[in-house]
């Protein structure tokens, strides 16, 4: 359990008072004191490791199952003894161009906060430090932790959306560059970017409903003064979703423009091939006629027949070249 528990602390009046060895004892102490709660952070616990926590904290079996197996959509569930919030933190590597998502489950009860993290994207360390430096916020209890975690995850969405927009601008410039070489590599970049945008959308869009519910009244274990703060989170999330929609539309436009460019360039290539074929067809036809083994061919025994034929071929090719050049086929 020591490897699974990242941090366990007892807070009272907005201040960290102790770091107990036994989270069960810490929970009993928090429930016996006024304005106190315990915050336990876990990282990818196994089923047997989570059994004791489930019993002591009175967690619902369905929420426990979601916490163990992960791969959940962002959601908010209300149970008799706790609230269960699922978030999907996102990490974006600008250099590698890769987007990865983790999962973060937050249990909020009468005197406890339990956070379960899956994956590498982890905002909890900075959240805990920031809250411990701001006792006025932390004194609102477990709701303050849920707000701070949600706010940090959503604010990082804004950073990821801005980074995606920058990379999208570079991709757009590459597609529309006058000397761009379009091919399978460019198509692969566009579809890879669409996959990243879709994965980002799966993390942000479903979170709208849970955050909206947290801005309203009637939810248990949520401090009455927290609705205004969750409205701020909802506003930031709305901005993120607007940017996600914008990225998706731009990607569709870039893909359409790329396909149109490919069609235009293929038409240009076909015109060039047709022009060269027409130019070679004339001398081929003349040479083919005079290459026949007939005695009675026009001017077959004329001394100037050969150079005249060559000059005729060259003249026709020059005329065809000028015609095709004027029509911009070359």
PDB file of N, CA, C and O in Angstrom, residues 242-287:
ATOM      1  N   UNK A 242     -15.027  25.211 -27.630  1.00  0.00           N
ATOM      2  CA  UNK A 242     -15.101  26.041 -28.832  1.00  0.00           C
ATOM      3  C   UNK A 242     -13.821  25.908 -29.658  1.00  0.00           C
ATOM      4  O   UNK A 242     -13.873  25.842 -30.900  1.00  0.00           O
ATOM      5  N   UNK A 243     -12.678  25.872 -28.973  1.00  0.00           N
ATOM      6  CA  UNK A 243     -11.414  25.715 -29.699  1.00  0.00           C
ATOM      7  C   UNK A 243     -11.309  24.326 -30.322  1.00  0.00           C
ATOM      8  O   UNK A 243     -10.765  24.181 -31.423  1.00  0.00           O
ATOM      9  N   UNK A 244     -11.827  23.310 -29.628  1.00  0.00           N
ATOM     10  CA  UNK A 244     -11.814  21.962 -30.196  1.00  0.00           C
ATOM     11  C   UNK A 244     -12.659  21.913 -31.464  1.00  0.00           C
ATOM     12  O   UNK A 244     -12.262  21.310 -32.474  1.00  0.00           O
ATOM     13  N   UNK A 245     -13.838  22.544 -31.425  1.00  0.00           N
ATOM     14  CA  UNK A 245     -14.688  22.612 -32.615  1.00  0.00           C
ATOM     15  C   UNK A 245     -13.974  23.349 -33.740  1.00  0.00           C
ATOM     16  O   UNK A 245     -14.049  22.949 -34.912  1.00  0.00           O
ATOM     17  N   UNK A 246     -13.290  24.433 -33.395  1.00  0.00           N
ATOM     18  CA  UNK A 246     -12.554  25.193 -34.413  1.00  0.00           C
ATOM     19  C   UNK A 246     -11.446  24.361 -35.038  1.00  0.00           C
ATOM     20  O   UNK A 246     -11.256  24.365 -36.266  1.00  0.00           O
ATOM     21  N   UNK A 247     -10.711  23.609 -34.211  1.00  0.00           N
ATOM     22  CA  UNK A 247      -9.643  22.748 -34.725  1.00  0.00           C
ATOM     23  C   UNK A 247     -10.218  21.692 -35.657  1.00  0.00           C
ATOM     24  O   UNK A 247      -9.662  21.413 -36.731  1.00  0.00           O
ATOM     25  N   UNK A 248     -11.343  21.115 -35.264  1.00  0.00           N
ATOM     26  CA  UNK A 248     -11.966  20.073 -36.089  1.00  0.00           C
ATOM     27  C   UNK A 248     -12.410  20.636 -37.437  1.00  0.00           C
ATOM     28  O   UNK A 248     -12.202  20.007 -38.478  1.00  0.00           O
ATOM     29  N   UNK A 249     -13.015  21.832 -37.435  1.00  0.00           N
ATOM     30  CA  UNK A 249     -13.450  22.439 -38.701  1.00  0.00           C
ATOM     31  C   UNK A 249     -12.254  22.776 -39.585  1.00  0.00           C
ATOM     32  O   UNK A 249     -12.280  22.555 -40.802  1.00  0.00           O
ATOM     33  N   UNK A 250     -11.203  23.327 -38.978  1.00  0.00           N
ATOM     34  CA  UNK A 250     -10.016  23.679 -39.765  1.00  0.00           C
ATOM     35  C   UNK A 250      -9.374  22.435 -40.371  1.00  0.00           C
ATOM     36  O   UNK A 250      -8.912  22.463 -41.528  1.00  0.00           O
ATOM     37  N   UNK A 251      -9.341  21.356 -39.606  1.00  0.00           N
ATOM     38  CA  UNK A 251      -8.771  20.117 -40.134  1.00  0.00           C
ATOM     39  C   UNK A 251      -9.580  19.595 -41.316  1.00  0.00           C
ATOM     40  O   UNK A 251      -9.008  19.140 -42.319  1.00  0.00           O
ATOM     41  N   UNK A 252     -10.901  19.683 -41.209  1.00  0.00           N
ATOM     42  CA  UNK A 252     -11.740  19.249 -42.330  1.00  0.00           C
ATOM     43  C   UNK A 252     -11.502  20.122 -43.553  1.00  0.00           C
ATOM     44  O   UNK A 252     -11.418  19.619 -44.684  1.00  0.00           O
ATOM     45  N   UNK A 253     -11.367  21.437 -43.351  1.00  0.00           N
ATOM     46  CA  UNK A 253     -11.102  22.341 -44.475  1.00  0.00           C
ATOM     47  C   UNK A 253      -9.733  22.062 -45.096  1.00  0.00           C
ATOM     48  O   UNK A 253      -9.585  22.070 -46.323  1.00  0.00           O
ATOM     49  N   UNK A 254      -8.727  21.809 -44.235  1.00  0.00           N
ATOM     50  CA  UNK A 254      -7.386  21.523 -44.751  1.00  0.00           C
ATOM     51  C   UNK A 254      -7.390  20.225 -45.542  1.00  0.00           C
ATOM     52  O   UNK A 254      -6.769  20.129 -46.618  1.00  0.00           O
ATOM     53  N   UNK A 255      -8.098  19.211 -45.032  1.00  0.00           N
ATOM     54  CA  UNK A 255      -8.166  17.939 -45.743  1.00  0.00           C
ATOM     55  C   UNK A 255      -8.865  18.113 -47.090  1.00  0.00           C
ATOM     56  O   UNK A 255      -8.407  17.562 -48.107  1.00  0.00           O
ATOM     57  N   UNK A 256      -9.955  18.874 -47.125  1.00  0.00           N
ATOM     58  CA  UNK A 256     -10.655  19.120 -48.392  1.00  0.00           C
ATOM     59  C   UNK A 256      -9.757  19.859 -49.368  1.00  0.00           C
ATOM     60  O   UNK A 256      -9.699  19.526 -50.566  1.00  0.00           O
ATOM     61  N   UNK A 257      -9.047  20.877 -48.863  1.00  0.00           N
ATOM     62  CA  UNK A 257      -8.144  21.624 -49.728  1.00  0.00           C
ATOM     63  C   UNK A 257      -6.999  20.748 -50.234  1.00  0.00           C
ATOM     64  O   UNK A 257      -6.586  20.848 -51.400  1.00  0.00           O
ATOM     65  N   UNK A 258      -6.508  19.867 -49.367  1.00  0.00           N
ATOM     66  CA  UNK A 258      -5.430  18.956 -49.769  1.00  0.00           C
ATOM     67  C   UNK A 258      -5.893  18.027 -50.883  1.00  0.00           C
ATOM     68  O   UNK A 258      -5.192  17.842 -51.888  1.00  0.00           O
ATOM     69  N   UNK A 259      -7.091  17.463 -50.725  1.00  0.00           N
ATOM     70  CA  UNK A 259      -7.618  16.568 -51.753  1.00  0.00           C
ATOM     71  C   UNK A 259      -7.863  17.325 -53.061  1.00  0.00           C
ATOM     72  O   UNK A 259      -7.611  16.786 -54.148  1.00  0.00           O
ATOM     73  N   UNK A 260      -8.350  18.561 -52.954  1.00  0.00           N
ATOM     74  CA  UNK A 260      -8.555  19.368 -54.167  1.00  0.00           C
ATOM     75  C   UNK A 260      -7.226  19.656 -54.850  1.00  0.00           C
ATOM     76  O   UNK A 260      -7.123  19.589 -56.088  1.00  0.00           O
ATOM     77  N   UNK A 261      -6.197  19.982 -54.053  1.00  0.00           N
ATOM     78  CA  UNK A 261      -4.872  20.225 -54.636  1.00  0.00           C
ATOM     79  C   UNK A 261      -4.335  18.978 -55.325  1.00  0.00           C
ATOM     80  O   UNK A 261      -3.737  19.069 -56.402  1.00  0.00           O
ATOM     81  N   UNK A 262      -4.549  17.836 -54.692  1.00  0.00           N
ATOM     82  CA  UNK A 262      -4.087  16.594 -55.306  1.00  0.00           C
ATOM     83  C   UNK A 262      -4.776  16.374 -56.654  1.00  0.00           C
ATOM     84  O   UNK A 262      -4.142  15.986 -57.643  1.00  0.00           O
ATOM     85  N   UNK A 263      -6.101  16.650 -56.722  1.00  0.00           N
ATOM     86  CA  UNK A 263      -6.818  16.502 -57.989  1.00  0.00           C
ATOM     87  C   UNK A 263      -6.312  17.454 -59.052  1.00  0.00           C
ATOM     88  O   UNK A 263      -6.134  17.064 -60.212  1.00  0.00           O
ATOM     89  N   UNK A 264      -6.067  18.719 -58.656  1.00  0.00           N
ATOM     90  CA  UNK A 264      -5.563  19.705 -59.613  1.00  0.00           C
ATOM     91  C   UNK A 264      -4.192  19.304 -60.129  1.00  0.00           C
ATOM     92  O   UNK A 264      -3.908  19.389 -61.340  1.00  0.00           O
ATOM     93  N   UNK A 265      -3.314  18.862 -59.234  1.00  0.00           N
ATOM     94  CA  UNK A 265      -1.966  18.491 -59.659  1.00  0.00           C
ATOM     95  C   UNK A 265      -1.979  17.225 -60.520  1.00  0.00           C
ATOM     96  O   UNK A 265      -1.177  17.108 -61.459  1.00  0.00           O
ATOM     97  N   UNK A 266      -2.872  16.323 -60.225  1.00  0.00           N
ATOM     98  CA  UNK A 266      -2.989  15.148 -61.080  1.00  0.00           C
ATOM     99  C   UNK A 266      -3.482  15.530 -62.479  1.00  0.00           C
ATOM    100  O   UNK A 266      -3.005  14.985 -63.485  1.00  0.00           O
ATOM    101  N   UNK A 267      -4.412  16.478 -62.542  1.00  0.00           N
ATOM    102  CA  UNK A 267      -4.859  16.972 -63.854  1.00  0.00           C
ATOM    103  C   UNK A 267      -3.730  17.645 -64.607  1.00  0.00           C
ATOM    104  O   UNK A 267      -3.582  17.473 -65.826  1.00  0.00           O
ATOM    105  N   UNK A 268      -2.916  18.434 -63.887  1.00  0.00           N
ATOM    106  CA  UNK A 268      -1.769  19.076 -64.532  1.00  0.00           C
ATOM    107  C   UNK A 268      -0.799  18.033 -65.071  1.00  0.00           C
ATOM    108  O   UNK A 268      -0.271  18.170 -66.184  1.00  0.00           O
ATOM    109  N   UNK A 269      -0.554  17.000 -64.257  1.00  0.00           N
ATOM    110  CA  UNK A 269       0.359  15.948 -64.714  1.00  0.00           C
ATOM    111  C   UNK A 269      -0.189  15.238 -65.955  1.00  0.00           C
ATOM    112  O   UNK A 269       0.562  14.937 -66.900  1.00  0.00           O
ATOM    113  N   UNK A 270      -1.490  14.971 -65.957  1.00  0.00           N
ATOM    114  CA  UNK A 270      -2.090  14.313 -67.110  1.00  0.00           C
ATOM    115  C   UNK A 270      -2.018  15.187 -68.357  1.00  0.00           C
ATOM    116  O   UNK A 270      -1.790  14.690 -69.481  1.00  0.00           O
ATOM    117  N   UNK A 271      -2.203  16.494 -68.202  1.00  0.00           N
ATOM    118  CA  UNK A 271      -2.092  17.390 -69.359  1.00  0.00           C
ATOM    119  C   UNK A 271      -0.667  17.396 -69.910  1.00  0.00           C
ATOM    120  O   UNK A 271      -0.452  17.396 -71.124  1.00  0.00           O
ATOM    121  N   UNK A 272       0.317  17.410 -69.001  1.00  0.00           N
ATOM    122  CA  UNK A 272       1.708  17.384 -69.462  1.00  0.00           C
ATOM    123  C   UNK A 272       2.025  16.084 -70.190  1.00  0.00           C
ATOM    124  O   UNK A 272       2.692  16.080 -71.242  1.00  0.00           O
ATOM    125  N   UNK A 273       1.553  14.984 -69.616  1.00  0.00           N
ATOM    126  CA  UNK A 273       1.794  13.690 -70.272  1.00  0.00           C
ATOM    127  C   UNK A 273       1.117  13.653 -71.635  1.00  0.00           C
ATOM    128  O   UNK A 273       1.695  13.175 -72.637  1.00  0.00           O
ATOM    129  N   UNK A 274      -0.105  14.172 -71.718  1.00  0.00           N
ATOM    130  CA  UNK A 274      -0.830  14.181 -72.990  1.00  0.00           C
ATOM    131  C   UNK A 274      -0.121  15.065 -74.013  1.00  0.00           C
ATOM    132  O   UNK A 274      -0.039  14.721 -75.211  1.00  0.00           O
ATOM    133  N   UNK A 275       0.409  16.214 -73.575  1.00  0.00           N
ATOM    134  CA  UNK A 275       1.116  17.122 -74.493  1.00  0.00           C
ATOM    135  C   UNK A 275       2.374  16.457 -75.052  1.00  0.00           C
ATOM    136  O   UNK A 275       2.638  16.507 -76.265  1.00  0.00           O
ATOM    137  N   UNK A 276       3.160  15.813 -74.166  1.00  0.00           N
ATOM    138  CA  UNK A 276       4.364  15.133 -74.654  1.00  0.00           C
ATOM    139  C   UNK A 276       4.006  13.967 -75.582  1.00  0.00           C
ATOM    140  O   UNK A 276       4.690  13.730 -76.595  1.00  0.00           O
ATOM    141  N   UNK A 277       2.941  13.263 -75.241  1.00  0.00           N
ATOM    142  CA  UNK A 277       2.527  12.158 -76.104  1.00  0.00           C
ATOM    143  C   UNK A 277       2.109  12.671 -77.486  1.00  0.00           C
ATOM    144  O   UNK A 277       2.420  12.037 -78.512  1.00  0.00           O
ATOM    145  N   UNK A 278       1.407  13.800 -77.537  1.00  0.00           N
ATOM    146  CA  UNK A 278       0.998  14.374 -78.824  1.00  0.00           C
ATOM    147  C   UNK A 278       2.199  14.806 -79.643  1.00  0.00           C
ATOM    148  O   UNK A 278       2.240  14.622 -80.877  1.00  0.00           O
ATOM    149  N   UNK A 279       3.202  15.398 -78.987  1.00  0.00           N
ATOM    150  CA  UNK A 279       4.401  15.843 -79.709  1.00  0.00           C
ATOM    151  C   UNK A 279       5.173  14.663 -80.285  1.00  0.00           C
ATOM    152  O   UNK A 279       5.705  14.737 -81.399  1.00  0.00           O
ATOM    153  N   UNK A 280       5.246  13.576 -79.528  1.00  0.00           N
ATOM    154  CA  UNK A 280       5.968  12.404 -80.033  1.00  0.00           C
ATOM    155  C   UNK A 280       5.154  11.617 -81.052  1.00  0.00           C
ATOM    156  O   UNK A 280       5.713  10.851 -81.844  1.00  0.00           O
ATOM    157  N   UNK A 281       3.838  11.801 -81.023  1.00  0.00           N
ATOM    158  CA  UNK A 281       2.999  11.037 -81.944  1.00  0.00           C
ATOM    159  C   UNK A 281       3.223  11.443 -83.396  1.00  0.00           C
ATOM    160  O   UNK A 281       3.190  10.601 -84.302  1.00  0.00           O
ATOM    161  N   UNK A 282       3.451  12.767 -83.641  1.00  0.00           N
ATOM    162  CA  UNK A 282       3.625  13.263 -85.025  1.00  0.00           C
ATOM    163  C   UNK A 282       4.873  12.680 -85.691  1.00  0.00           C
ATOM    164  O   UNK A 282       4.785  12.061 -86.762  1.00  0.00           O
ATOM    165  N   UNK A 283       6.074  12.819 -85.099  1.00  0.00           N
ATOM    166  CA  UNK A 283       7.245  12.208 -85.750  1.00  0.00           C
ATOM    167  C   UNK A 283       7.164  10.690 -85.811  1.00  0.00           C
ATOM    168  O   UNK A 283       7.668  10.068 -86.752  1.00  0.00           O
ATOM    169  N   UNK A 284       6.515  10.091 -84.821  1.00  0.00           N
ATOM    170  CA  UNK A 284       6.362   8.641 -84.846  1.00  0.00           C
ATOM    171  C   UNK A 284       5.513   8.217 -86.041  1.00  0.00           C
ATOM    172  O   UNK A 284       5.820   7.234 -86.740  1.00  0.00           O
ATOM    173  N   UNK A 285       4.435   8.962 -86.300  1.00  0.00           N
ATOM    174  CA  UNK A 285       3.567   8.630 -87.430  1.00  0.00           C
ATOM    175  C   UNK A 285       4.290   8.812 -88.762  1.00  0.00           C
ATOM    176  O   UNK A 285       4.203   7.952 -89.661  1.00  0.00           O
ATOM    177  N   UNK A 286       5.002   9.948 -88.901  1.00  0.00           N
ATOM    178  CA  UNK A 286       5.721  10.198 -90.159  1.00  0.00           C
ATOM    179  C   UNK A 286       6.804   9.158 -90.370  1.00  0.00           C
ATOM    180  O   UNK A 286       6.968   8.585 -91.466  1.00  0.00           O
ATOM    181  N   UNK A 287       7.581   8.892 -89.294  1.00  0.00           N
ATOM    182  CA  UNK A 287       8.650   7.892 -89.408  1.00  0.00           C
ATOM    183  C   UNK A 287       8.064   6.512 -89.692  1.00  0.00           C
ATOM    184  O   UNK A 287       8.656   5.716 -90.427  1.00  0.00           O
TER     185      UNK A 287
END
